[in-house]
Coordinates of C-alpha atoms in Angstrom, one line a residue:
M1 CA -1.8 44.6 -1.9
P2 CA -0.1 42.5 -4.3
L3 CA -0.7 38.6 -4.5
R4 CA 2.1 36.5 -3.7
P5 CA 2.5 32.9 -3.4
A6 CA 3.6 31.0 -0.5
A7 CA 7.3 30.8 0.4
P8 CA 9.3 28.2 -1.7
A9 CA 10.1 25.0 -0.2
A10 CA 13.8 24.4 1.1
S11 CA 16.5 23.7 -1.4
R12 CA 17.2 20.5 -2.9
R13 CA 19.6 18.3 -1.0
A14 CA 22.8 16.8 -2.1
L15 CA 22.9 13.1 -3.3
T16 CA 24.2 11.1 -1.0
A17 CA 25.5 7.3 -1.6
L18 CA 23.1 4.5 -0.9
T19 CA 20.7 7.0 0.8
Y20 CA 17.0 7.1 -0.4
V21 CA 16.0 10.4 -2.2
E22 CA 12.3 11.5 -1.8
P23 CA 10.9 11.1 -5.3
C24 CA 9.2 13.1 -7.6
L25 CA 5.6 12.5 -7.9
A26 CA 2.9 13.2 -10.6
A27 CA -0.2 15.4 -9.9
E28 CA -3.4 13.3 -11.0
I29 CA -5.7 14.8 -13.5
G30 CA -8.5 12.7 -15.6
A31 CA -7.6 14.1 -19.1
P32 CA -4.2 14.5 -21.2
P33 CA -2.9 18.4 -20.9
K34 CA -4.3 20.4 -23.5
S35 CA -1.1 22.3 -24.4
G36 CA 2.7 22.1 -23.8
R37 CA 5.6 19.8 -24.7
W38 CA 5.0 16.6 -23.4
L39 CA 6.8 13.1 -23.1
I40 CA 4.3 10.3 -22.6
E41 CA 4.9 6.9 -21.1
F42 CA 2.6 4.2 -20.1
K43 CA 2.0 3.8 -16.2
E44 CA 3.0 0.9 -15.3
D45 CA 0.8 -1.3 -12.6
G46 CA 3.5 -1.9 -10.0
Y47 CA 5.7 -0.7 -7.3
R48 CA 7.7 2.5 -7.4
T49 CA 11.1 1.4 -6.6
Q50 CA 14.6 3.2 -6.6
L51 CA 17.5 1.5 -7.3
H52 CA 21.1 2.8 -6.0
R53 CA 24.6 1.4 -6.9
H54 CA 27.9 2.6 -5.4
G55 CA 30.7 0.5 -6.2
D56 CA 30.0 -2.9 -5.5
Q57 CA 26.9 -2.3 -3.3
V58 CA 23.3 -2.1 -4.6
R59 CA 20.3 -0.8 -2.6
V60 CA 17.0 -1.2 -3.8
F61 CA 14.4 1.0 -1.8
S62 CA 10.5 0.8 -1.7
R63 CA 8.4 4.0 -2.3
G64 CA 8.3 4.5 1.3
G65 CA 11.8 4.5 1.6
H66 CA 12.3 1.0 3.1
D67 CA 15.3 -1.2 2.1
W68 CA 13.8 -4.1 0.0
T69 CA 17.2 -5.3 -1.9
G70 CA 16.4 -8.7 -0.5
R71 CA 12.9 -8.8 -2.1
Y72 CA 14.4 -7.7 -5.5
A73 CA 17.7 -10.0 -5.4
T74 CA 17.8 -10.8 -8.9
V75 CA 17.3 -7.2 -10.2
A76 CA 19.8 -6.1 -7.8
Q77 CA 22.3 -8.5 -9.1
E78 CA 21.4 -7.5 -12.5
A79 CA 22.6 -3.7 -11.7
L80 CA 25.9 -5.1 -10.7
K81 CA 26.5 -6.3 -14.4
L82 CA 26.5 -2.6 -15.6
R83 CA 29.8 -0.9 -16.3
D84 CA 29.0 2.1 -14.5
Q85 CA 29.0 1.8 -11.0
H86 CA 27.9 4.9 -9.3
F87 CA 24.3 5.8 -10.5
I88 CA 20.7 6.0 -9.2
I89 CA 17.7 5.0 -11.1
D90 CA 13.8 5.4 -10.7
G91 CA 11.3 3.3 -12.0
E92 CA 8.6 0.6 -11.5
M93 CA 9.0 -3.0 -10.6
V94 CA 6.2 -5.2 -12.3
V95 CA 5.4 -8.7 -13.4
P96 CA 4.6 -8.5 -16.9
R97 CA 2.0 -10.6 -18.5
P98 CA 2.8 -12.1 -22.3
D99 CA 0.5 -9.7 -23.6
G100 CA 3.1 -6.6 -22.0
T101 CA 0.4 -5.5 -19.4
C102 CA 1.4 -6.0 -15.8
D103 CA 0.0 -8.2 -13.2
F104 CA -0.3 -6.7 -9.8
T105 CA -1.7 -9.4 -8.1
A106 CA 1.3 -11.6 -9.1
L107 CA 3.9 -8.8 -8.4
Q108 CA 2.2 -8.9 -4.7
I109 CA 2.8 -12.5 -4.4
A110 CA 6.3 -12.6 -5.5
V111 CA 7.3 -9.8 -3.2
A112 CA 5.5 -11.4 -0.3
N113 CA 7.6 -15.0 -1.1
K114 CA 10.8 -13.0 -1.7
D115 CA 10.6 -14.4 -5.1
S116 CA 12.2 -11.9 -7.5
E117 CA 12.3 -14.4 -10.5
P118 CA 9.3 -12.9 -12.1
I119 CA 10.0 -9.3 -11.8
V120 CA 11.2 -6.9 -13.9
F121 CA 12.2 -3.3 -13.0
R122 CA 10.8 -0.9 -15.6
V123 CA 13.1 2.2 -15.3
F124 CA 12.0 5.6 -16.5
D125 CA 14.3 8.1 -14.8
I126 CA 18.0 8.8 -13.5
L127 CA 19.0 11.1 -10.9
M128 CA 22.7 10.0 -10.7
R129 CA 25.2 8.9 -13.6
E130 CA 29.0 8.0 -13.1
G131 CA 28.6 9.6 -9.7
A132 CA 27.3 13.2 -10.7
D133 CA 24.0 14.6 -9.9
V134 CA 22.0 14.8 -13.2
R135 CA 18.4 16.1 -11.8
S136 CA 18.8 19.5 -12.8
L137 CA 18.9 18.3 -16.3
P138 CA 16.0 18.2 -18.9
L139 CA 13.9 14.9 -18.6
I140 CA 14.7 14.3 -22.5
E141 CA 18.2 14.4 -21.6
R142 CA 18.1 12.3 -18.6
K143 CA 16.2 9.8 -20.6
E144 CA 19.1 9.4 -23.2
K145 CA 21.1 9.1 -20.3
L146 CA 19.4 6.5 -18.7
R147 CA 19.1 4.6 -22.0
A148 CA 22.9 4.5 -22.5
L149 CA 23.5 3.2 -19.2
L150 CA 21.1 0.4 -19.4
A151 CA 22.4 -0.2 -23.0
Q152 CA 25.6 -1.3 -21.7
R153 CA 24.3 -4.8 -20.8
P154 CA 20.8 -5.2 -22.5
S155 CA 18.5 -7.1 -20.1
D156 CA 14.8 -8.3 -19.9
R157 CA 15.3 -7.6 -15.9
L158 CA 16.4 -4.0 -16.3
S159 CA 14.0 -2.5 -19.0
F160 CA 14.0 1.4 -20.3
C161 CA 10.6 2.6 -20.3
E162 CA 10.3 3.9 -23.7
H163 CA 8.2 6.9 -24.3
E164 CA 6.2 9.0 -27.3
T165 CA 6.8 12.4 -27.8
E166 CA 4.9 13.0 -31.4
I167 CA 1.5 11.5 -30.9
D168 CA -1.7 13.3 -29.7
G169 CA -2.4 12.7 -26.2
H170 CA -5.8 11.7 -26.4
T171 CA -5.5 9.5 -29.4
F172 CA -2.6 7.6 -26.8
L173 CA -5.1 7.5 -24.2
E174 CA -7.8 5.4 -26.3
H175 CA -4.8 3.3 -27.2
A176 CA -3.9 2.6 -23.4
H177 CA -7.8 1.9 -22.8
R178 CA -7.6 -0.7 -25.9
L179 CA -4.5 -2.4 -24.1
N180 CA -6.0 -2.6 -20.9
V181 CA -3.3 -0.7 -19.0
E182 CA -3.5 1.3 -16.0
G183 CA -2.8 5.1 -17.6
L184 CA -0.7 7.2 -19.0
M185 CA 2.0 9.5 -17.8
F186 CA 2.9 12.9 -19.2
K187 CA 5.9 14.6 -18.4
L188 CA 7.1 17.9 -20.0
L189 CA 10.4 17.4 -21.7
G190 CA 12.3 20.3 -20.1
S191 CA 11.3 19.5 -16.6
R192 CA 13.8 18.9 -13.7
Y193 CA 13.7 16.1 -11.4
R194 CA 11.9 17.5 -8.1
S195 CA 11.4 15.6 -4.8
Q196 CA 7.9 16.8 -4.6
R197 CA 4.2 16.4 -6.2
T198 CA 4.7 18.4 -9.4
N199 CA 2.7 19.5 -12.3
D200 CA 5.3 18.9 -14.3
W201 CA 4.6 15.1 -14.5
I202 CA 0.8 14.3 -14.6
K203 CA -1.1 11.0 -14.2
V204 CA -3.8 10.3 -16.3
P205 CA -5.4 7.1 -15.2
C206 CA -7.4 4.7 -17.5
Q207 CA -11.0 4.2 -15.9
Y208 CA -12.8 1.1 -16.3
R209 CA -16.3 0.6 -15.3
E210 CA -17.6 -2.7 -14.5
V211 CA -20.5 -4.5 -12.6
F212 CA -19.6 -7.0 -10.1
F213 CA -21.2 -9.1 -7.7
V214 CA -20.7 -8.3 -4.2
V215 CA -19.7 -11.3 -2.3
G216 CA -19.1 -10.1 1.1
Y217 CA -17.3 -7.4 3.2
A218 CA -14.8 -7.0 5.8
L219 CA -15.0 -6.0 9.8
D220 CA -11.8 -4.9 11.2
K221 CA -12.1 -4.7 14.9
G222 CA -16.1 -4.0 14.3
K223 CA -15.7 -1.5 11.8
F224 CA -16.3 -1.6 7.9
D225 CA -13.1 -2.0 6.0
G226 CA -14.3 -2.8 2.6
L227 CA -16.3 -5.0 -0.1
Y228 CA -15.3 -8.1 -1.6
L229 CA -15.9 -8.7 -5.3
A230 CA -16.6 -11.3 -8.0
R231 CA -17.2 -11.7 -11.6
E232 CA -19.2 -13.8 -13.4
Q233 CA -17.1 -16.1 -15.7
K234 CA -18.3 -19.1 -17.7
R235 CA -21.4 -19.4 -15.2
E236 CA -18.9 -19.5 -12.2
L237 CA -18.1 -16.6 -9.6
V238 CA -14.6 -15.9 -9.6
Y239 CA -13.0 -13.7 -7.1
S240 CA -12.0 -10.1 -8.2
G241 CA -10.6 -8.2 -5.3
K242 CA -11.8 -5.8 -2.8
V243 CA -13.0 -2.2 -2.6
E244 CA -11.1 -0.8 0.2
K245 CA -13.4 1.2 2.7
F246 CA -11.9 4.5 1.2
G247 CA -13.5 3.6 -2.1
V248 CA -16.9 3.8 -0.7
P249 CA -18.2 6.8 0.3
R250 CA -19.0 7.2 4.1
A251 CA -22.5 8.2 3.6
L252 CA -23.4 4.9 1.8
V253 CA -21.6 2.4 4.3
K254 CA -24.5 1.9 6.8
P255 CA -27.2 1.6 4.2
I256 CA -24.8 -0.7 2.1
L257 CA -24.2 -3.0 5.1
A258 CA -28.0 -2.6 5.9
E259 CA -28.5 -4.4 2.7
L260 CA -25.9 -6.9 2.9
D261 CA -26.3 -8.2 7.0
A262 CA -29.6 -9.5 5.2
L263 CA -27.8 -12.0 3.0
V264 CA -24.8 -12.9 5.1
D265 CA -24.3 -16.9 4.4
G266 CA -21.2 -18.2 5.6
G267 CA -20.9 -20.6 2.8
R268 CA -19.3 -18.5 0.1
Q269 CA -20.0 -19.8 -3.4
L270 CA -16.9 -18.9 -5.3
T271 CA -14.5 -21.2 -7.8
S272 CA -11.6 -20.9 -5.8
E273 CA -11.0 -20.9 -2.1
V274 CA -10.4 -17.3 -0.7
R275 CA -8.9 -16.8 2.5
K276 CA -10.1 -13.5 4.3
E277 CA -10.1 -13.4 8.1
K278 CA -12.0 -10.2 8.3
A279 CA -14.7 -11.5 5.7
R280 CA -18.4 -11.8 6.1
W281 CA -19.5 -13.8 3.1
V282 CA -23.1 -12.9 1.6
K283 CA -25.2 -14.4 -0.7
P284 CA -24.1 -13.3 -4.3
V285 CA -27.6 -11.3 -4.9
L286 CA -26.8 -7.4 -4.9
R287 CA -24.5 -6.4 -8.0
A288 CA -22.6 -2.8 -8.2
H289 CA -21.1 -0.3 -10.4
I290 CA -17.4 -0.2 -9.6
V291 CA -14.6 1.8 -11.1
H292 CA -11.2 0.6 -11.0
R293 CA -7.9 0.6 -13.2
A294 CA -7.0 -2.7 -13.6
G295 CA -8.2 -3.2 -17.0
L296 CA -11.6 -5.0 -18.2
G297 CA -11.8 -8.8 -17.4
T298 CA -8.6 -8.9 -15.3
T299 CA -8.1 -11.0 -12.4
R300 CA -8.1 -8.4 -9.7
V301 CA -9.5 -4.9 -9.3
R302 CA -7.0 -2.0 -8.3
H303 CA -8.1 1.4 -6.9
A304 CA -11.5 0.3 -6.7
K305 CA -14.3 2.4 -6.0
F306 CA -18.2 1.9 -5.1
E307 CA -20.4 3.9 -7.2
C308 CA -24.2 2.6 -6.5
W309 CA -26.0 -0.6 -7.2
A310 CA -26.8 -2.0 -10.2
E311 CA -30.0 -4.0 -11.3
P312 CA -30.9 -7.5 -9.7
P313 CA -28.5 -10.2 -10.7
T314 CA -29.3 -12.4 -13.3
I315 CA -26.7 -15.5 -12.9
A316 CA -27.5 -18.1 -15.2
A317 CA -25.9 -20.9 -13.6
P318 CA -28.3 -23.3 -11.6
A319 CA -26.9 -23.4 -8.4
F320 CA -27.8 -19.6 -8.1
A321 CA -31.3 -19.4 -10.0
K322 CA -32.8 -19.5 -6.5
L323 CA -31.6 -16.2 -5.5
I324 CA -32.8 -14.2 -8.3
K325 CA -36.4 -13.8 -6.4
P326 CA -34.7 -12.3 -3.4
A327 CA -32.6 -10.0 -5.7
K328 CA -35.8 -8.2 -7.0
A329 CA -36.8 -7.7 -3.4
H330 CA -33.5 -5.7 -2.7
A331 CA -33.9 -3.5 -5.6
P332 CA -36.4 -1.1 -4.4
A333 CA -34.1 -0.1 -1.3
A334 CA -30.7 0.3 -4.0
A335 CA -32.4 2.5 -6.0
R336 CA -33.3 4.5 -2.6
L337 CA -29.8 4.4 -1.7
T338 CA -28.8 5.8 -5.0
L339 CA -30.9 8.8 -4.9
A340 CA -31.1 9.7 -1.3
D341 CA -27.5 9.7 -0.6
N342 CA -26.8 11.6 -3.9
I343 CA -28.4 15.0 -1.7
M344 CA -26.0 17.3 -0.4
T345 CA -28.2 19.9 -0.1
E346 CA -32.3 19.7 -1.3
L347 CA -33.5 22.8 -2.8
V348 CA -37.3 22.6 -1.9
E349 CA -38.5 25.5 -3.6
A350 CA -36.5 25.1 -6.8
V351 CA -38.2 25.7 -10.2
V352 CA -36.6 23.4 -13.3
P353 CA -36.7 23.7 -16.7
T354 CA -37.5 20.7 -19.1
G355 CA -34.7 18.8 -20.6
A356 CA -35.7 20.1 -23.8
Q357 CA -35.4 23.7 -22.8
L358 CA -32.2 22.7 -21.4
R359 CA -30.8 21.1 -24.5
A360 CA -32.0 23.9 -26.6
H361 CA -30.4 26.4 -24.4
W362 CA -27.0 24.9 -24.4
R363 CA -27.0 24.0 -28.1
K364 CA -27.7 27.9 -28.6
V365 CA -25.0 29.1 -26.2
A366 CA -22.2 26.5 -26.1
K367 CA -20.0 28.5 -28.6
V368 CA -19.9 31.5 -26.0
A369 CA -20.0 29.2 -22.4
L370 CA -17.5 26.8 -23.3
P371 CA -14.7 29.2 -22.7
Y372 CA -16.2 29.9 -19.2
L373 CA -16.9 26.4 -18.3
A374 CA -14.8 23.9 -20.2
R375 CA -11.9 21.8 -18.5
R376 CA -12.8 22.7 -15.0
P377 CA -14.4 20.4 -12.3
L378 CA -18.1 21.0 -11.7
T379 CA -20.2 20.8 -8.8
L380 CA -23.7 20.1 -9.6
V381 CA -27.5 20.7 -9.1
R382 CA -29.5 17.8 -10.5
H383 CA -32.8 17.5 -10.7
V384 CA -34.0 13.6 -10.6
D385 CA -37.5 11.9 -9.4
G386 CA -39.0 15.3 -8.7
V387 CA -36.0 16.3 -6.3
T388 CA -33.7 19.0 -7.1
F389 CA -30.5 18.8 -5.1
Y390 CA -26.8 19.7 -4.9
H391 CA -25.2 16.7 -5.9
K392 CA -22.9 14.4 -3.8
G393 CA -21.7 11.0 -4.0
P394 CA -22.0 8.1 -6.5
L395 CA -22.7 9.1 -10.1
P396 CA -24.8 7.5 -12.5
P397 CA -23.5 6.0 -15.5
L398 CA -21.6 8.6 -17.8
P399 CA -22.4 9.5 -21.3
P400 CA -19.1 9.3 -23.3
A401 CA -18.3 13.4 -23.5
V402 CA -18.8 13.9 -19.8
H403 CA -15.5 13.0 -18.0
P404 CA -14.9 11.9 -14.2
L405 CA -11.9 13.3 -12.4
E406 CA -10.5 11.9 -8.9
I407 CA -9.4 14.6 -6.7
R408 CA -8.4 14.9 -3.0
K409 CA -11.4 16.1 -1.0
A410 CA -10.7 18.2 2.3
D411 CA -10.9 15.2 4.6
G412 CA -8.2 13.5 2.4
T413 CA -10.6 10.9 1.1
R414 CA -10.7 10.7 -2.7
G415 CA -13.8 12.1 -4.6
I416 CA -15.0 12.2 -8.3
R417 CA -15.9 15.6 -10.1
L418 CA -16.8 15.8 -13.7
W419 CA -15.8 18.1 -16.5
I420 CA -16.8 18.6 -19.9
D421 CA -15.1 20.3 -23.1
S422 CA -17.7 20.1 -25.9
V423 CA -21.5 20.7 -26.4
A424 CA -21.8 17.0 -26.5
G425 CA -20.6 17.4 -23.0
L426 CA -23.0 20.0 -21.6
L427 CA -25.9 17.8 -23.4
G428 CA -24.4 14.7 -21.4
L429 CA -25.1 16.6 -18.2
V430 CA -28.5 16.9 -18.9
D431 CA -29.3 13.3 -19.8
I432 CA -28.1 12.7 -16.0
G433 CA -30.2 15.4 -14.7
V434 CA -27.8 18.3 -14.5
V435 CA -29.8 21.9 -14.2
E436 CA -27.1 24.0 -13.0
V437 CA -23.1 24.0 -13.2
H438 CA -20.8 25.6 -10.8
P439 CA -17.2 25.5 -11.9
W440 CA -14.2 25.8 -9.9
A441 CA -11.8 28.7 -10.3
A442 CA -9.0 26.2 -11.7
T443 CA -8.8 24.1 -14.6
I444 CA -8.1 20.3 -14.8
D445 CA -4.4 21.0 -15.9
D446 CA -3.7 22.3 -12.6
I447 CA -6.8 21.9 -9.9
E448 CA -4.1 23.2 -7.2
R449 CA -3.7 26.5 -8.5
P450 CA -6.7 28.7 -9.6
D451 CA -6.7 30.8 -12.7
M452 CA -9.4 33.3 -11.4
M453 CA -10.5 35.4 -8.4
I454 CA -13.8 35.6 -7.6
F455 CA -16.1 38.1 -5.3
D456 CA -19.9 37.5 -4.5
L457 CA -21.7 40.3 -3.6
D458 CA -24.6 39.0 -1.6
P459 CA -27.2 41.6 -0.1
G460 CA -29.1 40.6 3.1
E461 CA -32.4 41.2 3.9
G462 CA -33.4 45.0 3.4
V463 CA -30.1 46.0 1.0
E464 CA -31.5 47.3 -2.2
W465 CA -29.9 46.5 -5.8
P466 CA -28.6 50.3 -6.1
F467 CA -26.3 49.6 -3.1
V468 CA -25.1 46.1 -4.6
L469 CA -24.2 48.1 -7.7
E470 CA -22.6 50.7 -5.8
T471 CA -20.6 48.4 -3.9
A472 CA -19.4 46.4 -7.3
F473 CA -18.1 49.9 -8.4
R474 CA -16.2 50.2 -5.3
L475 CA -14.5 47.1 -5.3
R476 CA -13.7 47.5 -9.0
A477 CA -11.7 50.6 -7.9
L478 CA -9.9 48.8 -5.1
L479 CA -8.9 45.9 -7.4
A480 CA -7.7 48.0 -10.0
A481 CA -5.7 49.9 -7.2
E482 CA -4.0 46.5 -6.9
G483 CA -3.6 45.9 -10.9
F484 CA -6.5 43.9 -11.5
D485 CA -8.9 44.1 -14.1
C486 CA -12.1 42.4 -13.3
W487 CA -15.6 41.9 -15.0
P488 CA -19.2 41.5 -13.6
K489 CA -21.3 38.6 -14.0
L490 CA -25.0 38.7 -13.2
T491 CA -25.7 35.6 -10.9
G492 CA -29.3 35.2 -12.0
G493 CA -30.1 35.6 -8.0
S494 CA -30.1 38.6 -6.0
G495 CA -26.3 39.3 -6.3
V496 CA -23.5 39.9 -8.6
H497 CA -20.0 38.3 -9.0
L498 CA -16.8 40.1 -9.5
V499 CA -14.2 37.9 -11.6
T500 CA -10.5 38.8 -12.2
P501 CA -8.4 36.6 -14.1
I502 CA -5.0 35.7 -12.5
K503 CA -1.8 34.0 -13.4
R504 CA -1.6 30.6 -11.8
S505 CA 1.2 30.9 -9.1
L506 CA -1.0 30.9 -5.9
T507 CA -2.5 28.1 -4.2
H508 CA -6.3 28.3 -3.4
E509 CA -5.2 29.0 0.3
D510 CA -2.8 31.6 -0.8
L511 CA -5.7 33.2 -2.5
H512 CA -8.1 33.0 0.0
R513 CA -5.8 34.8 2.2
C514 CA -5.3 37.6 -0.2
T515 CA -8.7 38.1 -1.1
K516 CA -10.0 37.9 2.6
A517 CA -7.9 40.9 3.2
L518 CA -9.1 43.1 0.3
A519 CA -13.1 42.3 1.3
E520 CA -12.1 43.0 5.2
R521 CA -10.4 46.5 4.1
L522 CA -13.4 47.6 2.0
A523 CA -15.7 46.4 5.0
R524 CA -13.6 48.6 7.3
N525 CA -13.9 51.5 5.0
H526 CA -17.8 51.9 5.4
P527 CA -18.4 50.1 8.8
G528 CA -21.9 49.0 9.4
R529 CA -22.8 48.5 5.7
Y530 CA -21.1 45.1 4.9
T531 CA -20.2 42.0 6.7
T532 CA -17.5 39.4 5.5
T533 CA -19.0 36.7 7.9
P534 CA -21.3 33.9 6.4
G535 CA -24.6 33.3 7.5
A536 CA -27.9 35.1 7.0
R537 CA -28.0 36.4 10.6
H538 CA -24.8 38.5 10.1
R539 CA -26.1 40.1 6.7
V540 CA -29.7 41.5 7.7
G541 CA -29.3 44.9 6.5
K542 CA -26.0 44.4 5.1
L543 CA -24.3 43.1 2.0
F544 CA -22.1 40.1 2.4
I545 CA -18.6 40.3 0.4
D546 CA -18.1 36.7 -0.2
F547 CA -14.2 35.8 -0.7
F548 CA -14.9 32.2 0.4
R549 CA -15.5 31.2 -3.4
N550 CA -11.7 31.4 -3.6
R551 CA -11.2 28.3 -1.4
R552 CA -10.2 25.1 -2.9
G553 CA -13.3 23.5 -4.1
Q554 CA -15.5 26.2 -3.7
T555 CA -17.5 27.1 -6.7
A556 CA -19.6 30.0 -8.3
A557 CA -22.8 29.6 -10.7
G558 CA -21.2 29.1 -14.2
C559 CA -21.7 31.6 -16.8
Y560 CA -24.9 30.8 -19.1
S561 CA -26.0 28.1 -16.4
P562 CA -29.6 28.3 -15.9
R563 CA -30.5 28.6 -12.2
A564 CA -33.4 26.3 -10.7
R565 CA -35.5 29.4 -9.8
P566 CA -38.6 31.4 -10.6
G567 CA -38.5 32.5 -14.1
L568 CA -35.4 30.1 -14.7
P569 CA -32.9 32.9 -14.8
I570 CA -29.7 32.6 -16.5
A571 CA -25.9 33.5 -14.9
M572 CA -24.6 35.9 -17.3
P573 CA -21.4 38.0 -18.0
T574 CA -22.4 41.4 -18.3
T575 CA -20.6 44.7 -18.7
W576 CA -19.6 47.7 -16.6
R577 CA -21.9 50.0 -18.7
A578 CA -24.9 47.4 -18.1
L579 CA -24.4 47.8 -14.4
E580 CA -24.2 51.8 -14.6
D581 CA -27.7 51.4 -16.5
G582 CA -29.2 49.3 -13.5
I583 CA -29.5 46.1 -15.1
R584 CA -30.9 43.5 -12.8
P585 CA -29.3 40.1 -11.4
N586 CA -32.1 38.1 -13.0
A587 CA -32.2 40.0 -16.5
F588 CA -31.6 37.1 -18.5
T589 CA -33.8 34.0 -18.7
L590 CA -34.1 30.7 -20.6
G591 CA -37.0 32.4 -22.3
G592 CA -34.4 35.5 -23.5
R593 CA -34.1 39.0 -21.7
R594 CA -36.7 40.1 -19.3
S595 CA -38.9 43.0 -20.4
D596 CA -38.7 45.1 -17.4
S597 CA -35.2 45.2 -17.4
P598 CA -33.0 48.0 -18.2
K599 CA -31.6 47.9 -21.8

């Protein structure tokens, strides 16, 4: 049964004068791409905009396709001064600061007031030139056509978005952080303009972590609608924006409100008047770790996310001195919030190694482990304050070599997964209490398309190990008949994984459907001995052929990862010869190979 991707999308629509075109959208990845020929641009902190000119008519469309020509009147007038009369260009409306960064708050105010005087259109692509559709041209050629168009009448109002092609992406990202910009855009030099989200364009945001005072929260028709923040600047509290409700994990909302309700105070203590009809202002006692993209020390946060409570505040201003003592009273509850709401599943019977054992292990195996673990989103098993659990929710402060990746979760909200690419990253995971790592079947370079197929052979009660091995060879033969070459991995538990490298041509759901069909075919050929239905009650006396590992976001124990089980076993890649010899799934431990395991 060959694996096939989903049917291609409908063919591209022809361009029509003054009619909005669905834009090309970037995938979001937490790090520069590892390979490929990329063009790099600064990610502008503004409003995505499309400008059309047809003769003496100009239309300016918002990201959602709304006609905002009136809001960008000065930009539209500037477009009429170019010699070409038929073109479509794509970019971001921004309000630049003197240092070259963009002031998103000033842009919002200008657009709301229909004051386009401070607004600049930073243009990065062209869809039509002199009436001809140029979307199928390579990006680098489109950029040259765009440069030539804007050079007809140089203007600060219509600004060409410069790019780099020779600089290292990681070096440029460090530079972007120092400049306090929103992030970088990586675009394949030869890519076409496609009206969809595509991995030909990759957005790498600059993530900034700061500690803010929580000075209030919003209620919309009685429901939680976000947190209001403030910075301490020169002994005063300056309003610094809002964490929208989607930036606060759902599991944390009730505990956060319980903390804040005890501090409600109608007289907010900010340096300037802030009118928020939904606000319930609180005493500025609690501080929070916030991740955002607006740059450090800027006026308002952007795309902010609540991570966890910080330590009690220490405001130096005399007006707030009386609040320090109440803050200490709230610290224990905040600490409980951070741990309790991190627990997705507690592993009550877990046995965990010491930090020293884990560090020694990862230093020893890093060279062979990283090819299996590096640059993949990770599900984590952590051990914190005597509790071992699958982690969810806010993360502690991260070591430099441990990287966050923002992803879209199944419920449509945004979440963070961690990834590493070095021995320092593996050791950094130990520093935040990680015992086990479970990688995705896809890399951060394209999280939507897996590069491996996984079957987990999980025996139920009463199923002996020899039958698990027999099944592994049956499944191997079935996969070989379909043209796949799989390899076995000992799980460190009771089963074995069969892993098959595949081309990144399928979505997770495509792969899930195909592996489901293969698992059910094997089960039908041996009725009564297998199940493809999850749940302990379905696998009594049967072997569960788990194909669910191939769904988006599902993971499997990583190669060389310790397991929090008696004997401290390790998940290990193995050979078919070793399976023939009867090797056990927990044959390898942190102390070495078990003496009772077949050689």
